[in-house]
Amino acid sequence: MTSTGLSAAQKVCSVCDKILWFELQPEDVFGTPHHASRRALEASAKTCKLCRMVLRSAIANYQDSRGRRNGKGYWRQFNAIKYHDGTSMRDITYLKELGACVPVTGTDYPMGVGRAVLGATGNINSDGMHVNDDREVPNLEALTVDDSETANLPVWLYGNWWAENEPSAPGDTKPLRLMGVGARFGKTQSHFDALNTRPDQVHLRGSNLGICTNDDSLFKEIPGRLREINSDSDIAIGRLEKWVKDCELNHPFCGRPYFDPVLPTRVIDVFASDRGVAVLGTRGQRGNYVTLSHCWGTSSRLTATKESIKDLEEGIAVSYLPKTFQDAIQITRRLGIKYLWIDCLCIIQDDPDDWEREAAAMSQVYRNSYITISASASKDSYTGCFPKRERDSYVSPAILSLGYTTPREATGPMSHTLTYEHTSQLGKKNSVYLFEEWLPGSSYHFPQKMVMGSFGKRFDPIADEPLSTRAWTLQERLLSPRIIHYASDQMFFECESCMKSEDGFTFSDIYFGMKRLVETQQIPHSQHGIPRSGGLSFIVGQDAGGKNPGIRWQGGWLSLIENYTMRNLTVSGDKLTALAGVARALAEETGDRYFAGLWGRHFMEDLCWRMYPQEEIEDRRDMKNTPIKGKVLGTVRRPSEYRAPSWSWASLDGPVRHIPLSYSQLVSKIVDCSTIPVGRDPYGRVSGGKLNIQGPIFEFRPHLPKKRWDRHGIPVEIDLDDERGISTGALHLDVPDEPISYPCYALFLDPSKALILRTKDLEPKRGDDGTEDPDTLVSKPIPTCKDIHFNIAKTPDMKGNTFRALYDVVRIGVGVFVKAAKGNPDQKPGEEEKEPEQWDEAKHGKLTLDKILHVSGDGSWGPITKDDPLVWVTIV
């Protein structure tokens, strides 16, 4: 691009004025010359704001890699490659600095380079996030430049070019996009001569200056944008229109919005009059409409009732409506769409029949809408859709993904605006904004991917918004084909293909998408549970697949339930109803049967859930596992009235997590299951349900550890009464505050994981002499594997019979059990515990895998096998 020069609005020196900031070469290509020395740069920085920014950027590039960024260590990526320097081929290492969070996916488009290796520079938690540590290592921000080394060294500029999609071949620059600008000290323009770089290494330190431009700019290679302070501005509405058009034309998974769908039973005509709107009974009419997703709040609000519906149909002034509704009407009008659907105005709230009928149709209402307006930052109907932002300061999605909280100030004190005129459009101003923000580097030969998760953690950018705390709004988000989120910091557009932030970042891994949800509900039996290619685990009790191993944890039903149970409900009885729209849509797509939150084809996997009120962390320093409690996620409570059978997560309030099973080694089998709907909707409230299941059952008792308990959960044990000895386990009660009375029973689903049961009806505890204690109630007896073995030994003809419990049982928790540990045969009683023999072999490099206790794939640490007899129980 040719430029007619910079505008004089912000004074810069002659050196900065001549730089084409939008055409800088990548970090591992020749740098663009800036000032001839650091001293010259410092002198110019006294009057040139842009030079001050370049100086700070060059110093940041120089800083010693052994430091800490924002008080934390960070990840490094290493690539060993064959490098052709023009005359010969040599081995070099590409070292790339990343953020505090481990990337979820591969960072770069490999382009034949080979697999990268990641290394941490500090303490990390179980999620791969660097944490603050107490080692005396200086922060990168505190390190200073050695004057003697850099005083006379030239300054070189480079661009940080990431790839929007995979290049067709090495050297293809069409997908490259300019994400930032960096500066370095060096003897020459070559990256090999950069200060603080080894001769056999290319050190990608990234860019310390962010860059963005205007929506109508000719700089198409710059994806960054300024977020709008006011989300109701013409620019903001223009962005929304552009996103929708791009989705229609370029997203094959999305397609065009439904053309003239059947309208919901009632809609709001936003063009009824100049100053008013009216509720319209549609009677089968067709047309495009917009839906609103919002928090009702606790303050008084306008709703449709049997008494008010006539007045609403005759019309109501917009100014009389709550602010959130006013804003939604404004957005709908500016999009040129005639109809808007708002739940509290289009459903008669005091008519149970109307409410149940419309709730059952919720899936179609949101799925057929043109777009859903999400008042994400609004706490109630009176807050409005458009958050009030007074300062241009916020933490960008990229920085959050990297694990930092440094705010971006694109027009703040350490920022600069450059204005260009293109020769083809004289008189048109094209602005480029530079500001301080660090991003990881990118190689010209194998560029960094632009999508979230490729350079840091995956995260949901609206997870902490008020709307995301409400249970009803989850299905509204999930069912909507397109949704515009008016979040606290900026707007986000979400569809079935991706999620885009207003400032130019893309989230390709959709957290809420019906297509992904349907796909994960159609997986074969072999893809359930722990992946069979899940690697290795050397930690007793920990699966090889890690914490989130299975497909249905990745945008599937299990991840949906884990998100849903973190949310709040105003009416406790709506636990299943608020998700019924999604359940109905899934059933229609897959043909599967639904049982109070669990699916017939995935029942065993859905059944293995546990309450998770607080984060559980494992500190594995010094070859020891120390369980630590982390962030409180919620409170576990039993509802005051019956809501679901005990085997359903819907029977309780509180955060839920699913435990993956070893599906190739399942030891239980489902006989049948049924639920009783309260009303006409089979996906809503239930008044009862039962599950008939057969599996190995063992009675367990408390375990008194002889050494430090290294697992989360209550220590318990099972005497297997054979050569397997005593198996220890971690018990997780469904309601942690409720007391547990023994006997209790473990029904195993796979060799390790078990449902914890007791009989529904209790009986007085009997003493050894047979007397009853009426004040202490305990479970009635349930037949166990031990009982079956005893009876078969006594009466061999009983072998092959079905053994069934006499009493209905209820679930009270889950347990995870491991095989009995093999003791050291050479250790004498009372003798101090010796260091395992394997440690000594490891020190001398003689340790082989067959000598290490481990599991691979979906292997299990559990003691139970398919040879253990089955007991039939009915769980209610």
Steps between C-alpha positions, in 0.01 A plus 500: 500500500626847416459780753493877471646523850386537859258758626641770726235435765757322716859612458755231423866516401619474140615140554158382618333702226676300229414157639222305325378340822255277317769343275761393757663160439444201734719455807719230344556699179709814458406785731409851385754763617384756753747722692871430451565441871330471834642840601343661195170329577508623860569855386211491253269345758508822698287669235359212291234294675532219247875477565425460872278206416763347270767541771284319757429228246870449418592481868223243556641294211846506658393393846642177633285191435567376854272767641128495578227672303241658729638305795458160332702259296397428144509225242764471231471310175799333333523395136815332367524564126734487205571861406625609158692825531551550127826308470465197725264299718548497878316387813342775707236529769201730483419615855164668536376671816135440587279604789427367848233256373585190300353509147213258450581427135808523279618859489622519141422376152790251481577528128721190523702623797417213735354469846573769757600437862367716785691582818393687815714764671326500839249325724179385329170367627314193376344701213839604362471857629810662644443629853685754708803347664733611777829448319723805486485550125454854366198598296565576136354844561765576765809404297703787362716533190878484531616839370831375368335228295233705327604864497623492139292212366245580226129451558299276264122468460306191397138393460323221686315319220255223594306282255122527469495157335755243390737621224478296181879460488813643664527866408126548444431841658130535415377364838743716704358774721690766695432461873771720646835680466826413672840664536844359578863604538743328265825544309324438170146457373531119528317332784813293564678821601230612744629579847471219756460229234716188459654440156325163462161635599217712366335656804142611430425742783180639351372853464455757776292742295147408398350632179147559372316710244151623405219287357509675162879513482690391191744310724326165453803314637441652847215309675511694827226755571422753768209383709217751515443684827129517412354176366202682348717711266469486123838323486380234747179437304707487179721233653196294592364524145839403356530198731155373403572546128836323531331214684236466227749500213811329638395255773388170347407363843266793563336596173245774457254581779166325465300673227149587616471242780172450683482773764466413870151513649552866590760754391554873549446718193779756542365715214142514630532880533770766514514502877341172595499125454229237530476130583364311201327163502644340187258213426746317274640805320855488367786749515845571641525589866764575764513340847624653824697317769512697825501488879161573652643623829316536829349847450140544385464459126242513226368156402216355296219373720140402439406852603770697312521311171213698341671830578829371358325396180350847462845656530741647752740793484864396471593751770278309745697178455811399704831623358614154386182462292542849357854420388391168346229683305756753379735223376214316327383815324852590385536151354177563307315205654133542588455255789663444839434219749545567874400216733329700773289696249420214261412227754207553738678458830197423721347246260650155578369346177640780284830492688543123460404511132738786421784353710471179298531703179808690623742298287327607179464862612876546537612265221289683241590853604698725267735593784487504880590814692685403816497768771802329653615777734151590619390390847130571448246640255582858594878499446483504121683306229782753456750507789635837612871523423673819602864407432683343209661243727420129510676163490492360147404136434854421383653617828246298701584193289869549577423507873550870572284794603694792351245750366505624142481876448491547125457877533672542839822680601726231352330484162534682170278556198642511147287634216563419134349596168510247219584629154198320359261676740633847567322673782403175676672458836627154600602485865737252663505481881809380687485420873689295757394134505715187488415207271706186426716505188448329166737355243476583133572132427236352735265780609302522822130413473262788570232304685453487876645191665798484263714739706339462844203353683150457361240698687148630465527880478154558649520237775518764774220720369179527709295328229727194516402439862137426407392145416228589250735701282728205423250334267415838351865541404540143385189487282554834327662464156651848539538715807641844574639531853509848650765422761663726757814566296383469141266326257539134399330336203438125527373251245537127429842553337685735733487783748648842417598781731448860405874571523585238239562162664339170401393214726478196274419245772134563568391441858132512410400359165210272409688344211786400728256378763316283246829360365617395846166328564552279194840352588545120499528299821880480473540880521340532842693546821878508523658495152656165424801685362520717810873460566647394835440582866749423775291663776292242686132576458543748215377395157733517201257729321531787749217705646292564185574203280187416305329648197180580690704718737604715203191700410274200564225419747733440794668839468155655456373352828817605683443857380126492565531382861724798579207734421216630716125444483237723655248215507662179625244281321621627160822294515397273212256742337768763437691246291200333337533697175849366439396147601206508259717626214760229565238226517354615168844500338628170640191292581642428846291466817533747787477412868505799738828641367660173380494344151417140418792436260747660738340403827799343671722799423231749605443302821853546634472855636603651830443827683797737477448802730869598512795471262727206578870551430788255527840634602749243367829646614775280647347179356201535733136572430343752736126572457418871525163674494469790259228744398149449641268434204166471674297350782340156492141477622207262482185676373214528744269308263555194282648589163666191352610146590824475700696367199439827313717809552173698494414362845746744660612861478869571455790463255534159333799327340497173308754226568618317186457123487714227348241410238681191373487359853146580615383253764136615535209497259178699481184288512246779447415853606183708520379840619152646564439847349303752707329656200481451125865580436712180518815713526384711795414433862467143631316359800694176520741264330685175549810333362552124493868418477717192554855526626753378760409630846732510801447630850765750608615648828712796617871480425759618751811592298833401653666788318397832349179471293596621152158516333197726507197337661420301814729194545306171489592137433356175368614157615473302177538180703738336252855536370425859396506599866371837619427774248506861615278764349406867508134561584330814367162553665226662294431737790829543688336644813272200552623237746574152368392189686621150430435255346530656153550329170704559185346401164787493252456633148856421391794347693556822696194728507190419701166648597457515877161363611281442800141382524230764459331390823722474806475278807618531861860400556545162669771440754714186523247359745211559260344795682373793290592866543191696379696829496759375251367408155713312249462337160325171471720221365577473128638175354871527412750300297626352824145374580466350154832315527395366841161377373644340187765324706225371723254421218683458165168477311454872563780584258351680200203633695413870505548653844277798571476743790171487692484873564518807277823694543608862462829643389694706759835550324776352287825329583828441319691192612849366423664162525672409824858629505772235496716535808877474512573135594842595642358765734462390860203602719559838663797571274518846341363506146776451245547680175348286222750289308382660175628840614853364519465341158368826360800688636731265312299500177401131533128540557273349232125542452416144598642566847288810559146484633288664233186484286465578131212594272173441683663258742378512860664509842195325645479150652163384360474268199230364272528172689344653810130401535221748430224620730176651365392816681231760437621855559230759557 
